[in-house]
Amino acid sequence: MILLPESSDIERTVDQPVLNVKNLHKAYHGQEVLKGVEFEIRKGQVKAVLGPSGSGKSTMLRLMALLEPADQGEILLNGNIIGTSVRNGKTSHLPERVLAKQRQDIGMVFQKFNLFPHLTACRNVMLGLTSVKGVSHTAAREHAMEMLERVGLANRADHYPSELSGGQQQRVAIARALVLNPAVMLFDEPTSALDPELVGEVLDVMEKLAAEGMTMIVVTHEVRFASRVASEVSLFDGGVIVEQSPPDDFFNRPQHERTRKFLSHVH
Amino acid sequence: MLFDLEIFLQQLVSPEYMWGAFISVAVAVLALVLATAIGFFVALGRTSRKPLLQAPANAYVWFFRAIPALLVLLIMWNALPQLIPFFSQDWFTPFIAAFIGLGLVEAAFMAEIIRSALLSVDDGQALAGRALGMSPTKVMLKVTLPQAIRIALPPTGNEFIGLVKYSSLASVISLRELLTTAQVGVNITFRYAEYYAAAIIYYLIIVSILTVLQGMVEKKFTWTSKVKVKKTRALASATKAGLS
Ligand SMILES: Nc1ncnc2c1ncn2[C@@H]1O[C@H](COP(=O)(O)OP(=O)(O)OP(=O)(O)O)[C@@H](O)[C@H]1O
Ligand SMILES: [Mg+2]
């Protein structure tokens, strides 16, 4: 009788989602963009999110990354509520200092790279280590070089972002997020700002990351990448996740009318 | 009366002129440092979303943009010591009154330069810094400010030149800066052309030195790898050597 809840507890921690989003709401100027998003991802999973332009996919990721406060809803990282605290039944947003700490566990890669133009590739990757984790300069440089090696850019370490191609910049941005060893990586259309011939090198790096077991949420328009790499594909539309299924089902046997409609546009 | 080259050269190398030029530059430098420090916080206040920070910052800019610098200097030197005994003591010299007075006025203008520089840094930069888990202060110091400085540098150079010239206003509070030095000499000798020409040379030299310094600082903020330049240069000279 006593053992039963214990064993189910253990089961829960093993199988617990890395990131779990419940009933997320967000409005801008009275316009509701997120209307109760439910989303969860487990360790090692890769979830691709497709959806029409302007539907709120970036907003969803920014909220998950604690870059903006939600109007309503819960975000759990490894089972713990982040971003807000509940006291006496009242939910309040945490101060920026506390949020900053919680953000270290969530990596974010932006559509427009957002590399720091005044720092070399290596320094871009080092900054999180030196100024957030308090790692020494030498150790940070060594670690940053390893990350640049992983994305195939060790030979560009001392170049400034303005001296790198878009694809190279995005790979540096991935290394910059990766170096803090996040529990989950969020990608916001990582290849949308790239020339077609540069898309492949970024997707290759992401596919390698996925194969190494990184937990990833990828908002993308790359259907081929989604069907090959993702464990599950979701359609985000009208402020909610409309459909969520393994790629084969999602692309070949979509359950919802909106998914069928969306796929007919991208195919 | 012809232009007497000898008088001109004599004044040009005279200790009075050198001292006057030094005072002008010193007042300008200290005023700019003060103005940048105050201006930074005023700019932060004006970009803040909190009315409690915004209101005093706006009031500062409104007030000091409206009041003539000359009036501020006169108030600093004449009215302040009357009102507050602390300023009637020996330490409060025309030099100190001048750089603080000019610094206070200039801060309103620097605040606007810094504010627009901060605003011109892409929002995605702070977003990326915050996503890494950097605190607001770290984001400002490590991400936003270095990029804002680059944008603020050229207009700040202009402001500095303006301050060197504005330092001549301090003659009303009996500061012996460059232009006052020339004027005092003229009043005795009536050699207008020679004395004023010497002053012109000094102003030209000061601004030339500043332009060179500004160019050097701006080069530091171009953010391209020197390694690459050196390499291509080395490569170019190697190919040249190979050709010859
Ligand atoms: N900071 C903001 N202030 C006001 N409105 C915003 C803000 N951010 C997003 N929006 C609005 O919210 C809606 C969703 O924007 P969002 O960028 O999340 O969409 P998206 O799905 O990422 O689109 P895209 O595919 O074009 O990137 C849009 O209508 C946008 O105008
Ligand atoms: Mg988007």
Coordinates of C-alpha atoms and ligand atoms in Angstrom, one line a residue:
Chain A
M1 CA 0.0 0.0 0.0
I2 CA 2.8 2.3 0.8
L3 CA 5.0 1.2 -2.0
L4 CA 2.4 2.0 -4.7
P5 CA 2.6 5.8 -4.7
E6 CA 6.4 5.6 -4.4
S7 CA 6.9 3.5 -7.5
S8 CA 4.5 5.7 -9.5
D9 CA 6.5 8.7 -8.3
I10 CA 9.7 7.2 -9.7
E11 CA 7.9 6.4 -12.9
R12 CA 6.8 10.0 -13.2
T13 CA 10.3 11.5 -12.7
V14 CA 11.7 9.2 -15.4
D15 CA 9.0 9.9 -17.8
Q16 CA 8.4 13.5 -16.8
P17 CA 8.4 16.1 -19.6
V18 CA 11.5 18.4 -19.8
L19 CA 9.2 21.2 -20.8
N20 CA 5.5 21.3 -20.2
V21 CA 3.3 24.2 -21.2
K22 CA -0.3 24.3 -19.8
N23 CA -3.1 26.6 -21.0
L24 CA -0.8 29.4 -22.2
H25 CA -2.5 32.7 -23.0
K26 CA -1.1 35.9 -24.4
A27 CA -2.7 39.0 -25.9
Y28 CA -1.2 42.1 -27.5
H29 CA -3.3 45.3 -27.3
G30 CA -6.4 43.2 -26.6
Q31 CA -5.7 40.9 -29.5
E32 CA -5.3 37.3 -28.2
V33 CA -2.4 35.6 -29.9
L34 CA -2.1 32.5 -27.7
K35 CA -5.4 31.0 -26.7
G36 CA -4.6 28.2 -24.4
V37 CA -1.5 26.5 -25.8
E38 CA -0.9 22.9 -24.5
F39 CA 2.5 21.5 -25.3
E40 CA 5.0 19.1 -23.8
I41 CA 8.3 17.6 -24.8
R42 CA 10.3 14.7 -23.3
K43 CA 14.0 14.2 -23.0
G44 CA 15.6 13.6 -26.4
Q45 CA 12.5 14.4 -28.4
V46 CA 12.5 16.7 -31.3
K47 CA 9.2 18.5 -31.9
A48 CA 8.6 20.4 -35.1
V49 CA 6.0 23.1 -35.1
L50 CA 4.5 24.2 -38.4
G51 CA 1.9 27.0 -38.9
P52 CA 0.8 29.9 -40.9
S53 CA 2.7 33.2 -40.7
G54 CA 1.6 35.6 -38.0
S55 CA -0.2 32.8 -36.1
G56 CA 1.9 33.3 -32.9
K57 CA 4.6 30.6 -33.1
S58 CA 7.4 33.1 -32.2
T59 CA 5.3 34.4 -29.4
M60 CA 4.9 30.9 -28.0
L61 CA 8.6 30.3 -28.1
R62 CA 9.4 33.7 -26.5
L63 CA 7.0 32.8 -23.6
M64 CA 8.5 29.4 -23.2
A65 CA 12.0 31.0 -23.1
L66 CA 10.7 33.4 -20.3
L67 CA 11.5 36.4 -22.5
E68 CA 8.0 37.7 -22.1
P69 CA 5.4 37.1 -19.3
A70 CA 2.4 35.0 -20.1
D71 CA -1.1 36.4 -19.3
Q72 CA -2.2 33.1 -18.0
G73 CA -1.0 29.5 -17.9
E74 CA 1.9 27.5 -16.5
I75 CA 5.4 26.6 -17.8
L76 CA 7.1 23.7 -16.1
L77 CA 10.7 22.8 -16.6
N78 CA 11.5 19.3 -15.4
G79 CA 8.4 19.4 -13.3
N80 CA 9.1 22.8 -11.6
I81 CA 7.0 25.9 -12.4
I82 CA 9.2 28.6 -13.9
G83 CA 8.5 32.2 -14.8
T84 CA 5.9 32.6 -12.1
S85 CA 5.4 31.9 -8.4
V86 CA 2.2 31.1 -6.7
R87 CA 1.6 32.4 -3.2
N88 CA -1.7 32.2 -1.4
G89 CA -3.3 31.1 -4.6
K90 CA -2.1 34.2 -6.4
T91 CA 0.2 33.9 -9.4
S92 CA 2.8 36.6 -9.8
H93 CA 5.7 37.0 -12.3
L94 CA 9.2 36.6 -11.0
P95 CA 11.6 39.5 -11.0
E96 CA 14.0 39.8 -14.0
R97 CA 17.0 38.6 -11.9
V98 CA 15.3 35.3 -11.0
L99 CA 14.0 34.9 -14.6
A100 CA 17.6 35.4 -15.9
K101 CA 18.8 32.4 -13.8
Q102 CA 15.9 30.2 -15.0
R103 CA 16.6 31.1 -18.7
Q104 CA 20.1 29.5 -18.5
D105 CA 18.4 26.1 -18.9
I106 CA 16.5 27.0 -22.0
G107 CA 18.5 27.7 -25.2
M108 CA 17.1 29.9 -27.9
V109 CA 18.0 30.3 -31.5
F110 CA 16.5 33.2 -33.4
Q111 CA 15.4 33.6 -37.0
K112 CA 17.8 36.5 -37.5
F113 CA 20.7 34.9 -35.5
N114 CA 21.0 38.0 -33.2
L115 CA 24.8 37.4 -32.9
F116 CA 26.6 40.2 -31.0
P117 CA 28.3 42.2 -33.8
H118 CA 31.0 43.6 -31.5
L119 CA 32.3 40.2 -30.5
T120 CA 34.1 37.5 -32.5
A121 CA 32.4 34.2 -33.1
C122 CA 34.4 32.7 -30.2
R123 CA 33.6 35.6 -27.9
N124 CA 29.9 35.3 -28.8
V125 CA 30.0 31.7 -27.6
M126 CA 32.1 32.6 -24.5
L127 CA 29.9 35.5 -23.2
G128 CA 27.3 33.2 -21.6
L129 CA 30.0 31.3 -19.8
T130 CA 32.0 34.3 -18.6
S131 CA 29.2 36.7 -17.7
V132 CA 26.5 34.3 -16.6
K133 CA 28.2 31.2 -15.3
G134 CA 31.3 32.9 -14.0
V135 CA 33.7 30.6 -15.9
S136 CA 37.2 31.9 -16.2
H137 CA 38.3 33.4 -19.6
T138 CA 40.7 30.5 -20.4
A139 CA 38.3 27.8 -19.6
A140 CA 35.5 29.6 -21.4
R141 CA 37.6 29.9 -24.5
E142 CA 38.5 26.3 -24.5
H143 CA 34.8 25.2 -24.0
A144 CA 33.7 27.7 -26.7
M145 CA 36.2 26.3 -29.1
E146 CA 34.8 22.8 -28.5
M147 CA 31.3 24.1 -29.3
L148 CA 32.5 25.8 -32.5
E149 CA 34.1 22.6 -33.4
R150 CA 30.8 20.8 -33.0
V151 CA 29.1 23.2 -35.5
G152 CA 32.1 23.0 -37.8
L153 CA 33.4 26.5 -37.3
A154 CA 36.5 26.2 -35.2
N155 CA 38.5 27.8 -38.1
R156 CA 36.2 30.9 -38.0
A157 CA 36.6 31.5 -34.2
D158 CA 38.3 34.9 -34.5
H159 CA 36.0 36.3 -37.2
Y160 CA 33.3 38.9 -36.4
P161 CA 29.7 38.2 -37.4
S162 CA 29.9 40.7 -40.3
E163 CA 32.6 38.5 -41.8
L164 CA 30.5 35.3 -41.7
S165 CA 27.8 34.0 -44.0
G166 CA 24.3 33.8 -42.8
G167 CA 24.6 30.0 -42.4
Q168 CA 27.8 30.4 -40.4
Q169 CA 26.3 33.0 -38.2
Q170 CA 23.4 30.8 -37.4
R171 CA 25.7 27.9 -36.6
V172 CA 27.6 30.2 -34.2
A173 CA 24.3 31.2 -32.6
I174 CA 23.5 27.5 -32.1
A175 CA 26.9 27.1 -30.5
R176 CA 26.3 30.1 -28.3
A177 CA 23.0 28.6 -26.9
L178 CA 24.5 25.1 -26.7
V179 CA 27.5 26.0 -24.6
L180 CA 25.3 26.7 -21.5
N181 CA 24.2 23.1 -21.7
P182 CA 20.5 23.8 -21.8
A183 CA 17.8 21.2 -20.9
V184 CA 15.9 22.1 -24.1
M185 CA 16.7 24.1 -27.2
L186 CA 14.1 26.3 -28.9
F187 CA 14.6 27.2 -32.6
D188 CA 12.5 30.0 -34.2
E189 CA 12.6 29.5 -37.9
P190 CA 16.3 29.0 -37.8
T191 CA 16.7 28.9 -41.6
S192 CA 14.0 31.3 -42.8
A193 CA 16.5 34.2 -43.1
L194 CA 19.0 32.2 -45.1
D195 CA 19.7 32.0 -48.8
P196 CA 18.5 28.6 -50.1
E197 CA 22.1 27.3 -50.6
L198 CA 22.9 28.0 -46.9
V199 CA 19.9 26.2 -45.4
G200 CA 21.4 22.8 -45.6
E201 CA 24.5 23.4 -43.4
V202 CA 22.3 24.7 -40.5
L203 CA 19.8 21.8 -40.8
D204 CA 22.7 19.4 -40.8
V205 CA 24.0 20.8 -37.5
M206 CA 20.5 20.6 -36.0
E207 CA 20.1 17.0 -37.2
K208 CA 23.4 16.1 -35.6
L209 CA 22.3 17.7 -32.4
A210 CA 19.0 15.7 -32.5
A211 CA 21.0 12.5 -33.1
E212 CA 23.1 13.3 -30.1
G213 CA 20.0 13.3 -27.9
M214 CA 19.3 17.1 -27.5
T215 CA 15.7 18.0 -26.7
M216 CA 14.5 20.4 -29.3
I217 CA 11.5 22.4 -30.3
V218 CA 11.8 23.6 -33.8
V219 CA 9.4 26.1 -35.4
T220 CA 10.1 25.7 -39.1
H221 CA 8.8 25.7 -42.6
E222 CA 11.2 23.0 -43.6
V223 CA 8.8 20.1 -44.2
R224 CA 11.6 17.7 -45.2
F225 CA 13.5 18.4 -42.1
A226 CA 10.4 18.0 -40.0
S227 CA 9.5 14.6 -41.6
R228 CA 13.0 13.2 -41.3
V229 CA 14.2 14.5 -37.9
A230 CA 11.2 15.2 -35.8
S231 CA 9.7 12.7 -33.4
E232 CA 6.4 14.6 -33.6
V233 CA 5.1 17.4 -35.8
S234 CA 2.5 19.9 -34.6
L235 CA 0.3 22.4 -36.4
F236 CA 0.0 25.7 -34.7
D237 CA -2.9 27.8 -35.9
G238 CA -5.5 30.2 -34.4
G239 CA -3.5 30.5 -31.2
V240 CA -3.6 26.8 -30.3
I241 CA -1.9 23.5 -31.2
V242 CA -4.4 22.0 -33.6
E243 CA -2.8 18.7 -34.4
Q244 CA 0.1 16.7 -33.1
S245 CA 1.3 13.4 -34.4
P246 CA 4.3 11.5 -35.7
P247 CA 5.6 12.8 -39.0
D248 CA 4.3 10.0 -41.1
D249 CA 0.8 10.4 -39.7
F250 CA 1.0 14.2 -39.8
F251 CA 2.0 14.5 -43.4
N252 CA 0.2 11.5 -44.9
R253 CA -2.9 11.0 -42.7
P254 CA -3.7 14.4 -41.1
Q255 CA -6.7 14.3 -38.8
H256 CA -7.8 17.9 -39.0
E257 CA -9.2 19.9 -41.8
R258 CA -7.0 22.8 -41.0
T259 CA -3.9 20.6 -41.2
R260 CA -5.0 19.3 -44.6
K261 CA -5.5 22.8 -45.8
F262 CA -2.2 24.0 -44.4
L263 CA -0.3 21.1 -46.0
S264 CA -1.9 21.7 -49.4
H265 CA -0.3 25.2 -49.3
V266 CA 3.2 24.1 -48.4
H267 CA 3.4 21.0 -50.6
Chain B
M1 CA 49.5 98.8 -39.8
L2 CA 50.8 95.5 -41.3
F3 CA 50.6 92.0 -39.9
D4 CA 53.6 91.7 -37.6
L5 CA 54.8 88.1 -37.9
E6 CA 57.1 88.5 -35.0
I7 CA 54.3 89.5 -32.6
F8 CA 52.2 86.7 -33.9
L9 CA 54.9 84.0 -33.4
Q10 CA 55.8 85.4 -30.1
Q11 CA 52.3 85.0 -28.9
L12 CA 51.9 81.6 -30.5
V13 CA 54.7 80.1 -28.3
S14 CA 54.0 82.2 -25.2
P15 CA 53.2 80.3 -22.0
E16 CA 50.0 82.4 -21.6
Y17 CA 48.5 81.1 -24.8
M18 CA 49.5 77.5 -24.1
W19 CA 48.0 77.7 -20.6
G20 CA 44.9 79.3 -22.0
A21 CA 44.6 76.5 -24.6
F22 CA 45.2 73.9 -21.9
I23 CA 42.4 75.4 -19.7
S24 CA 40.0 75.4 -22.6
V25 CA 40.7 71.8 -23.4
A26 CA 40.6 70.8 -19.7
V27 CA 37.3 72.5 -19.1
A28 CA 35.9 70.8 -22.2
V29 CA 37.2 67.3 -21.3
L30 CA 35.9 67.5 -17.7
A31 CA 32.6 68.9 -18.8
L32 CA 32.2 66.1 -21.3
V33 CA 33.0 63.4 -18.8
L34 CA 30.5 64.9 -16.4
A35 CA 27.9 65.4 -19.1
T36 CA 28.3 61.7 -20.3
A37 CA 27.9 60.4 -16.8
I38 CA 24.8 62.4 -16.1
G39 CA 23.5 62.0 -19.6
F40 CA 23.7 58.2 -19.4
F41 CA 21.4 58.1 -16.4
V42 CA 19.1 60.7 -17.8
A43 CA 18.9 58.7 -21.0
L44 CA 18.1 55.5 -19.0
G45 CA 15.4 57.5 -17.3
R46 CA 14.0 58.7 -20.6
T47 CA 14.0 55.2 -22.2
S48 CA 12.5 53.7 -19.0
R49 CA 8.8 52.6 -18.9
K50 CA 8.5 53.7 -15.3
P51 CA 6.9 57.3 -15.0
L52 CA 8.8 57.7 -11.8
L53 CA 12.1 57.5 -13.6
Q54 CA 10.9 59.2 -16.8
A55 CA 9.5 62.4 -15.3
P56 CA 12.7 63.7 -13.7
A57 CA 14.8 62.7 -16.7
N58 CA 12.4 64.6 -19.0
A59 CA 12.4 67.6 -16.7
Y60 CA 16.2 67.7 -16.7
V61 CA 16.4 67.7 -20.5
W62 CA 13.6 70.3 -20.7
F63 CA 15.3 72.6 -18.2
F64 CA 18.9 72.6 -19.4
R65 CA 18.0 72.7 -23.1
A66 CA 16.1 75.9 -22.4
I67 CA 18.6 77.8 -20.3
P68 CA 21.5 79.6 -22.0
A69 CA 24.9 78.2 -21.0
L70 CA 26.0 81.7 -20.2
L71 CA 23.2 82.1 -17.7
V72 CA 24.1 78.8 -16.1
L73 CA 27.7 79.9 -15.7
L74 CA 26.6 83.2 -14.1
I75 CA 24.3 81.4 -11.7
M76 CA 27.0 78.9 -10.8
W77 CA 29.6 81.6 -10.1
N78 CA 27.5 84.5 -8.6
A79 CA 24.2 83.2 -7.3
L80 CA 25.2 79.8 -5.9
P81 CA 27.8 81.0 -3.4
Q82 CA 25.3 83.5 -2.1
L83 CA 22.7 80.9 -1.6
I84 CA 24.8 78.0 -0.3
P85 CA 27.9 78.8 1.9
F86 CA 29.5 75.6 0.8
F87 CA 30.2 77.2 -2.6
S88 CA 31.7 80.4 -1.2
Q89 CA 34.7 78.5 0.0
D90 CA 38.2 78.7 -1.7
W91 CA 37.9 75.4 -3.5
F92 CA 35.2 76.7 -5.7
T93 CA 37.3 78.3 -8.5
P94 CA 36.1 79.7 -11.8
F95 CA 37.6 76.5 -13.4
I96 CA 35.4 74.2 -11.3
A97 CA 32.4 76.4 -11.7
A98 CA 32.9 76.4 -15.5
F99 CA 33.3 72.7 -16.0
I100 CA 30.4 71.8 -13.7
G101 CA 28.2 74.5 -15.3
L102 CA 29.0 73.5 -18.9
G103 CA 28.8 69.8 -17.9
L104 CA 25.3 70.3 -16.5
V105 CA 24.1 72.0 -19.7
E106 CA 25.9 69.5 -22.0
A107 CA 24.4 66.6 -20.1
A108 CA 21.0 67.4 -21.6
F109 CA 22.4 67.1 -25.1
M110 CA 24.5 64.0 -24.3
A111 CA 21.4 62.4 -22.8
E112 CA 19.6 62.8 -26.2
I113 CA 22.6 61.4 -28.1
I114 CA 22.9 58.4 -25.7
R115 CA 19.2 57.8 -25.8
S116 CA 19.0 57.7 -29.5
A117 CA 22.1 55.5 -29.6
L118 CA 20.6 53.1 -27.1
L119 CA 17.4 53.0 -29.1
S120 CA 19.2 52.3 -32.4
V121 CA 20.6 49.0 -31.1
D122 CA 18.4 46.3 -32.5
D123 CA 15.9 44.8 -30.0
G124 CA 17.1 41.4 -30.9
Q125 CA 20.5 42.1 -29.2
A126 CA 19.1 42.5 -25.7
L127 CA 16.7 39.6 -26.4
A128 CA 19.6 37.3 -27.2
G129 CA 21.5 38.5 -24.1
R130 CA 18.5 37.9 -21.9
A131 CA 17.9 34.4 -23.6
L132 CA 21.5 33.5 -22.4
G133 CA 20.4 34.3 -18.9
M134 CA 22.2 37.6 -18.5
S135 CA 21.0 40.0 -15.9
P136 CA 19.7 43.4 -17.0
T137 CA 22.9 45.1 -15.9
K138 CA 25.0 42.6 -17.8
V139 CA 22.9 42.9 -20.9
M140 CA 23.4 46.7 -20.8
L141 CA 27.2 46.6 -20.1
K142 CA 28.2 43.7 -22.3
V143 CA 25.6 43.8 -25.2
T144 CA 23.8 47.1 -25.6
L145 CA 26.3 49.7 -24.4
P146 CA 29.3 48.7 -26.7
Q147 CA 27.0 48.9 -29.7
A148 CA 25.5 52.2 -28.5
I149 CA 28.9 53.8 -28.0
R150 CA 29.9 53.2 -31.6
I151 CA 26.8 55.1 -32.7
A152 CA 27.3 57.8 -30.1
L153 CA 30.9 58.5 -30.9
P154 CA 30.7 60.8 -34.0
P155 CA 28.1 63.1 -32.5
T156 CA 30.0 63.1 -29.2
G157 CA 33.1 64.3 -31.1
N158 CA 31.0 67.2 -32.3
E159 CA 29.8 68.0 -28.8
F160 CA 33.4 68.1 -27.6
I161 CA 34.4 70.6 -30.2
G162 CA 31.4 72.6 -29.2
L163 CA 32.5 72.5 -25.6
V164 CA 36.0 73.7 -26.4
K165 CA 34.4 76.7 -28.0
Y166 CA 31.8 77.1 -25.3
S167 CA 34.6 77.2 -22.7
S168 CA 35.2 80.8 -23.9
L169 CA 31.9 81.7 -22.3
A170 CA 33.6 81.2 -19.0
S171 CA 35.4 84.5 -19.5
V172 CA 32.4 86.0 -17.8
I173 CA 33.3 84.3 -14.6
S174 CA 36.9 85.4 -15.1
L175 CA 38.3 82.1 -16.3
R176 CA 41.5 82.6 -18.3
E177 CA 40.9 80.2 -21.1
L178 CA 42.2 80.6 -24.7
L179 CA 39.9 83.3 -26.0
T180 CA 40.2 85.4 -22.8
T181 CA 43.9 85.2 -23.0
A182 CA 43.8 86.6 -26.5
Q183 CA 41.4 89.3 -25.5
V184 CA 43.5 90.4 -22.6
G185 CA 46.5 90.7 -24.8
V186 CA 44.5 92.7 -27.4
N187 CA 43.3 95.1 -24.7
I188 CA 46.9 96.0 -23.9
T189 CA 48.6 96.0 -27.3
F190 CA 45.7 96.6 -29.8
R191 CA 47.4 94.1 -32.1
Y192 CA 44.1 92.5 -33.0
A193 CA 45.1 90.5 -36.1
E194 CA 48.2 88.9 -34.5
Y195 CA 46.6 88.0 -31.2
Y196 CA 43.4 86.6 -32.8
A197 CA 45.4 84.7 -35.5
A198 CA 47.4 83.0 -32.7
A199 CA 44.1 82.0 -31.1
I200 CA 42.8 80.6 -34.4
I201 CA 45.9 78.4 -34.7
Y202 CA 45.3 77.0 -31.3
Y203 CA 41.7 76.2 -32.0
L204 CA 42.7 74.5 -35.3
I205 CA 45.4 72.4 -33.5
I206 CA 43.0 71.4 -30.8
V207 CA 40.3 70.3 -33.3
S208 CA 42.9 68.5 -35.5
I209 CA 44.2 66.5 -32.6
L210 CA 40.7 65.6 -31.6
T211 CA 39.8 64.5 -35.1
V212 CA 42.8 62.1 -35.2
L213 CA 41.9 60.8 -31.7
Q214 CA 38.3 60.3 -32.7
G215 CA 39.4 58.4 -35.9
M216 CA 41.5 56.1 -33.7
V217 CA 38.7 55.4 -31.3
E218 CA 36.2 54.8 -34.1
K219 CA 38.5 52.3 -35.7
K220 CA 38.5 50.4 -32.5
F221 CA 34.7 50.1 -32.9
T222 CA 34.7 48.7 -36.5
W223 CA 34.5 45.1 -35.4
T224 CA 36.4 43.3 -38.2
S225 CA 39.2 40.9 -37.6
K226 CA 42.7 42.4 -37.9
V227 CA 44.0 38.9 -38.4
K228 CA 42.2 38.8 -41.8
V229 CA 43.6 42.2 -42.9
K230 CA 47.1 41.2 -41.9
K231 CA 46.8 37.9 -43.7
T232 CA 45.6 39.4 -46.9
R233 CA 48.3 42.0 -46.7
A234 CA 50.9 39.4 -46.0
L235 CA 49.5 37.4 -48.9
A236 CA 49.6 40.4 -51.2
S237 CA 53.2 41.2 -50.4
A238 CA 54.1 37.6 -50.8
T239 CA 52.6 37.5 -54.3
K240 CA 54.3 40.8 -55.1
A241 CA 57.6 39.3 -53.9
G242 CA 57.0 36.2 -55.9
L243 CA 56.4 38.4 -59.0
S244 CA 59.5 40.5 -58.7
Ligands
LIG1 N1 5.7 42.6 -29.1 C1 4.5 42.6 -29.8 N2 3.6 43.6 -29.7 C2 2.5 43.6 -30.4 N3 2.1 42.6 -31.2 C3 2.9 41.6 -31.3 C4 4.1 41.5 -30.7 N4 4.7 40.3 -31.0 C5 3.9 39.7 -31.9 N5 2.8 40.4 -32.1 C6 1.6 40.1 -32.9 O1 1.2 38.8 -32.6 C7 0.9 38.0 -33.7 C8 1.8 36.8 -33.8 O2 3.1 37.1 -34.0 P1 4.3 36.0 -34.1 O3 5.5 36.7 -34.4 O4 4.3 35.2 -32.8 O5 3.8 35.1 -35.3 P2 4.6 33.9 -36.0 O6 3.7 32.8 -36.1 O7 5.9 33.7 -35.4 O8 4.7 34.5 -37.5 P3 5.9 34.3 -38.6 O9 5.7 33.0 -39.2 O10 5.7 35.5 -39.5 O11 7.2 34.4 -37.8 C9 1.1 38.9 -34.9 O12 -0.1 39.4 -35.3 C10 2.0 40.0 -34.4 O13 1.7 41.2 -35.0
MG2 MG 7.9 34.1 -36.1

